[in-house]
Each structure stands twice: as structure tokens, then as C-alpha cells.
Tab-separated table of C-alpha atoms and ligand atoms in Angstrom:
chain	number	residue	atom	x	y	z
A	1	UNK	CA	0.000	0.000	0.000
A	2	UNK	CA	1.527	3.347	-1.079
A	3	UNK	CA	0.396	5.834	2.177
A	4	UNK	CA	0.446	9.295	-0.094
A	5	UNK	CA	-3.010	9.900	0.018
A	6	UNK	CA	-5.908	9.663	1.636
A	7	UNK	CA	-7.338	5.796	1.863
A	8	UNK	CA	-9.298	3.524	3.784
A	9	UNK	CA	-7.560	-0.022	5.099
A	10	UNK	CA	-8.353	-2.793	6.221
A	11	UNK	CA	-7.427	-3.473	10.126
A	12	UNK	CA	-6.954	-7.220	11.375
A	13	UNK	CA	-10.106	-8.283	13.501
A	14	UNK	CA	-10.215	-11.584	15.180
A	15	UNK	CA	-13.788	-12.769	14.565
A	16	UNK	CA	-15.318	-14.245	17.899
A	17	UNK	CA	-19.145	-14.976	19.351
A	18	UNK	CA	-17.653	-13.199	22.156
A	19	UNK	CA	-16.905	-10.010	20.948
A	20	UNK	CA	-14.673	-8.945	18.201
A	21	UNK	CA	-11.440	-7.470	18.341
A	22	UNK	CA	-9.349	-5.776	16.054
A	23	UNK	CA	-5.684	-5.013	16.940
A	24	UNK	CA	-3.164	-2.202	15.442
A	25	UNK	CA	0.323	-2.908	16.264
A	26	UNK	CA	3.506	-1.411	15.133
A	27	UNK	CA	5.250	-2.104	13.028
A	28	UNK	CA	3.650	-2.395	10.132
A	29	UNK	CA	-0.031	-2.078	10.715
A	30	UNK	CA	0.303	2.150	9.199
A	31	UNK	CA	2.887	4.454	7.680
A	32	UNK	CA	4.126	5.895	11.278
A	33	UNK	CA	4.604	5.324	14.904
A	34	UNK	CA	1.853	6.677	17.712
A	35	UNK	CA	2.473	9.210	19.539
A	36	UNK	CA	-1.036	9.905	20.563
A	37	UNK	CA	-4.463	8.924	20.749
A	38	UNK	CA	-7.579	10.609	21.512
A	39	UNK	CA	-11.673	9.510	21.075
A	40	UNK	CA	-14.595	11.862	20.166
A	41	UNK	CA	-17.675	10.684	21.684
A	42	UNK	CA	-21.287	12.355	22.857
A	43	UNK	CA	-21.732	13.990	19.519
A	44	UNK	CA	-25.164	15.007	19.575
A	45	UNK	CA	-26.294	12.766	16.257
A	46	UNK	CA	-25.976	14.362	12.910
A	47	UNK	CA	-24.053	17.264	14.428
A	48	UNK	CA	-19.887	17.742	13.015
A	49	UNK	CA	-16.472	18.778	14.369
A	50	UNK	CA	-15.000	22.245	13.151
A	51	UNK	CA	-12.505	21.143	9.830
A	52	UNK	CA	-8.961	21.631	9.904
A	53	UNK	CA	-5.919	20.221	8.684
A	54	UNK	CA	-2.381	19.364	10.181
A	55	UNK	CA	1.148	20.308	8.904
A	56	UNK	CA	3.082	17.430	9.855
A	57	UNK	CA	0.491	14.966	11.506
A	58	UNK	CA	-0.867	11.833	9.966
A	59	UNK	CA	-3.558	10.338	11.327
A	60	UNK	CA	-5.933	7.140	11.305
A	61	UNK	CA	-9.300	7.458	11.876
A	62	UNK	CA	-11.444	4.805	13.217
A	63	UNK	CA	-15.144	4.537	13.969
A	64	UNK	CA	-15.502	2.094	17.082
A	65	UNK	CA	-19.020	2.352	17.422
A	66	UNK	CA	-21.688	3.889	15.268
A	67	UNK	CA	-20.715	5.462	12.096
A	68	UNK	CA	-19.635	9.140	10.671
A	69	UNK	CA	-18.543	10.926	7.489
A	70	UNK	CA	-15.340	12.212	6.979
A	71	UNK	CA	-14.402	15.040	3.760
A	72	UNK	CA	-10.820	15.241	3.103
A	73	UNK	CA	-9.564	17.873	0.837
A	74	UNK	CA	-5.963	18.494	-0.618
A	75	UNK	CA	-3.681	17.806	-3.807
A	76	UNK	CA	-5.783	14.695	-4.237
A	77	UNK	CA	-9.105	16.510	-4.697
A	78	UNK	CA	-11.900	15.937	-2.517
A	79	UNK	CA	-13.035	12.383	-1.102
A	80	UNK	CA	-15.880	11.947	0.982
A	81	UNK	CA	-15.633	8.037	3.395
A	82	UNK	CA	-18.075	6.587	5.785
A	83	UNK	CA	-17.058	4.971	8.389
A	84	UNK	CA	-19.320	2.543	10.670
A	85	UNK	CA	-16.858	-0.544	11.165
A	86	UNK	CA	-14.045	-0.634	13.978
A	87	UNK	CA	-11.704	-2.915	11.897
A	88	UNK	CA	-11.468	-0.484	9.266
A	89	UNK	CA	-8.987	2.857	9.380
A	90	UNK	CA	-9.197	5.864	6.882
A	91	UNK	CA	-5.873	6.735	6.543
A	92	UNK	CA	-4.797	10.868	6.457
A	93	UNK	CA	-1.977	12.186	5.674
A	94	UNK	CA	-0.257	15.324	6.733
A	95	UNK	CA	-1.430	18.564	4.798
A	96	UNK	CA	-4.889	17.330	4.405
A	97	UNK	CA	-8.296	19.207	5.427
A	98	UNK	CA	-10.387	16.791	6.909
A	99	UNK	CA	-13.924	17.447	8.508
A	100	UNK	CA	-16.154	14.605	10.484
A	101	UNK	CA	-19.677	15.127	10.517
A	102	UNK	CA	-23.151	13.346	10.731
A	103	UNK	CA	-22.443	11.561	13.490
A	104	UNK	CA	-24.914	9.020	14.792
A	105	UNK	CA	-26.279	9.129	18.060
A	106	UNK	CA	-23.977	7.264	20.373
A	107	UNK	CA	-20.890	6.808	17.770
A	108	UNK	CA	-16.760	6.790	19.186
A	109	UNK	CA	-14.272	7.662	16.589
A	110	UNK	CA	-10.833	7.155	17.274
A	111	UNK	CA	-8.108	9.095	16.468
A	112	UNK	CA	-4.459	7.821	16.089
A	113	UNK	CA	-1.989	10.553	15.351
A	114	UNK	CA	1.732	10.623	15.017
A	115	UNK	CA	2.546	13.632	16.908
A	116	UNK	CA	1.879	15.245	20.501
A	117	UNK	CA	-0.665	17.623	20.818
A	118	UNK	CA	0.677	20.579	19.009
A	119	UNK	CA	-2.081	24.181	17.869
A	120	UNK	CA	0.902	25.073	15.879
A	121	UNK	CA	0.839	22.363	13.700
A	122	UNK	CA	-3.050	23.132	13.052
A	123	UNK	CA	-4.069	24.934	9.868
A	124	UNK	CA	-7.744	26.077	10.667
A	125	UNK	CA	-8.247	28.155	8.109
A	126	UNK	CA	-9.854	26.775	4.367
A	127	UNK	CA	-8.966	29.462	2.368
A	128	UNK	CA	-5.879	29.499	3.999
A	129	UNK	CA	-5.425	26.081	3.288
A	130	UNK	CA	-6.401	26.292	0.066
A	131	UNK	CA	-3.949	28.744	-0.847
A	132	UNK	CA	-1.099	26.618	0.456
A	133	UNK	CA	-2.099	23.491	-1.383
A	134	UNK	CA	-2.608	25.918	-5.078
A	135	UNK	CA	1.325	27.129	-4.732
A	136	UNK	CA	1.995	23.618	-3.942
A	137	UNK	CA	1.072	22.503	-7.199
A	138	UNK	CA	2.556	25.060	-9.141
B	201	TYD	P1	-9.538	20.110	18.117
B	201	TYD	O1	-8.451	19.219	17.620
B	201	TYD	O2	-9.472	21.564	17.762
B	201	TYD	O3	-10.900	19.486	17.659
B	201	TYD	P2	-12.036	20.069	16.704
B	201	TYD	O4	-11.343	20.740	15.561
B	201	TYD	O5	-12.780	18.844	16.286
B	201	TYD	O6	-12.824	21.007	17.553
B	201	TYD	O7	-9.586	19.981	19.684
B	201	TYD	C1	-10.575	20.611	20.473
B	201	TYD	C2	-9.910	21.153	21.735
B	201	TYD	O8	-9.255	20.108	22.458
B	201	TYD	C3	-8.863	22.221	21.459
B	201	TYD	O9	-9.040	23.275	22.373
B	201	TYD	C4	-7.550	21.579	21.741
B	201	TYD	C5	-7.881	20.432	22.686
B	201	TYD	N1	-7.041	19.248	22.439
B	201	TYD	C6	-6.008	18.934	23.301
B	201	TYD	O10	-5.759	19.637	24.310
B	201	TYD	N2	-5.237	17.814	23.061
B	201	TYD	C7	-5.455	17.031	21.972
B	201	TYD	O11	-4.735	16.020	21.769
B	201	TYD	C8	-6.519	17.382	21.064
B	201	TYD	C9	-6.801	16.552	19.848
B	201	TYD	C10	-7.278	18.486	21.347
């Protein structure tokens, strides 16, 4: 798998009556090492988080419960992915605007990120963005 773009994988789940349960373990399982994790959860359903994207961060995004859509924008145009399945991961690279919205009632979405918290890596800003991402292609 080439990890240049925006892309949903496939994460290993180990099937069982019991409970399912899917495992992401280094190395190998995405294109960089944690450094953090965080969870959004009591989204009130169909509402979204504010859209921004990262300088340096990549990130996998996970829903554990429930299901959400996620835009990304950048050089690769713009994608929209649901997500509704914990053993899948939408891969985002670094320099990517990404927003998460309709939400259903109850859902958990994980974030794994390769960086420590960090506002100056943020770029909240579309236009902004935008801008950075035309003179990048020129
Ligand atoms: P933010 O990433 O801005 O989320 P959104 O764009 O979806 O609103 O985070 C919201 C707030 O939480 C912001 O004030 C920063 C804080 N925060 C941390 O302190 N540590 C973290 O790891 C993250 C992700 C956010």
C-alpha cells in the first residue's frame, strides 16, 4: 500500500461470538509510529467537528461504534468516506483538510496521530489552506 493519500484499510479483527477485536500494532499495521491517541464521543447525532488540517500529523481514523462521514480535501481533490466498522482505518496524511460530521447518536471515533498535541501544527483556516495546497502545485 503506497500511504500518499488519503485511503481507507483494512485493520486485522479476530472474529469471535464473544466479541470482536481488532488489533493495530507497530510495526507495520500504518505508515508511522503513535504518539497519541484521543476519542470523540457524545456527539449530539448528525451534528460535526469544526474542519482543519495538520502540517506534519498523519492520522488514522477509526469509527468504534456507530458510524460518521469524513471530507478530506488536498492535492488529491476531494473524497468523501463513511465509516461505521471498527476494523477499518481511513488513513490521512499530513497537509490534508479533513472534517467529520453526521455523526450518529452514540458513535466513538478514534483518532491515532503521530505527533503530541501541538495548535501550531493546526491549519484552521480553508482558504488558507487552500492557498497553500494551489502554490503547492505550481
Ligand atoms: P480540536 O483538535 O481543535 O478538535 P475540533 O477541531 O474537532 O474542535 O480539539 C478541540 C480542543 O481540544 C482544542 O481546544 C484543543 C484540545 N485538544 C487537546 O488539548 N489535546 C489534543 O490532543 C486534542 C486533539 C485536542
Amino acid at each position: 500500500m503506497e500511504w500518499n493519500k488519503p485511503q481507507l484499510f483494512d485493520i486485522v479483527k479476530i472474529a469471535d461470538p464473544r466479541g470482536n477485536l481488532s488489533v493495530l500494532q507497530m510495526p507495520g499495521a500504518m505508515p508511522f509510529e503513535m504518539a497519541r491517541s484521543y476519542w470523540i464521543t457524545d456527539v449530539p447525532g448528525g451534528d460535526m467537528r469544526t474542519g482543519h488540517a495538520y502540517r506534519q500529523s498523519q492520522e488514522v481514523i477509526i469509527a468504534l461504534s456507530g458510524s460518521f462521514e469524513i471530507c478530506t480535501k488536498g492535492i488529491h481533490g476531494e473524497l468523501v468516506y463513511k465509516l461505521s466498522r471498527a476494523d477499518r482505518g481511513l488513513y490521512v496524511p499530513a497537509m490534508t483538510w479533513r472534517e467529520i460530521y453526521n455523526f450518529a447518536t452514540n458513535s466513538a471515533a478514534l483518532i491515532v496521530s503521530s505527533s503530541l498535541y501541538d495548535e501550531s501544527d493546526y491549519i484552521r483556516d480553508l482558504e488558507y489552506f487552500n492557498e497553500i495546497i494551489k502554490q503547492s502545485a505550481q
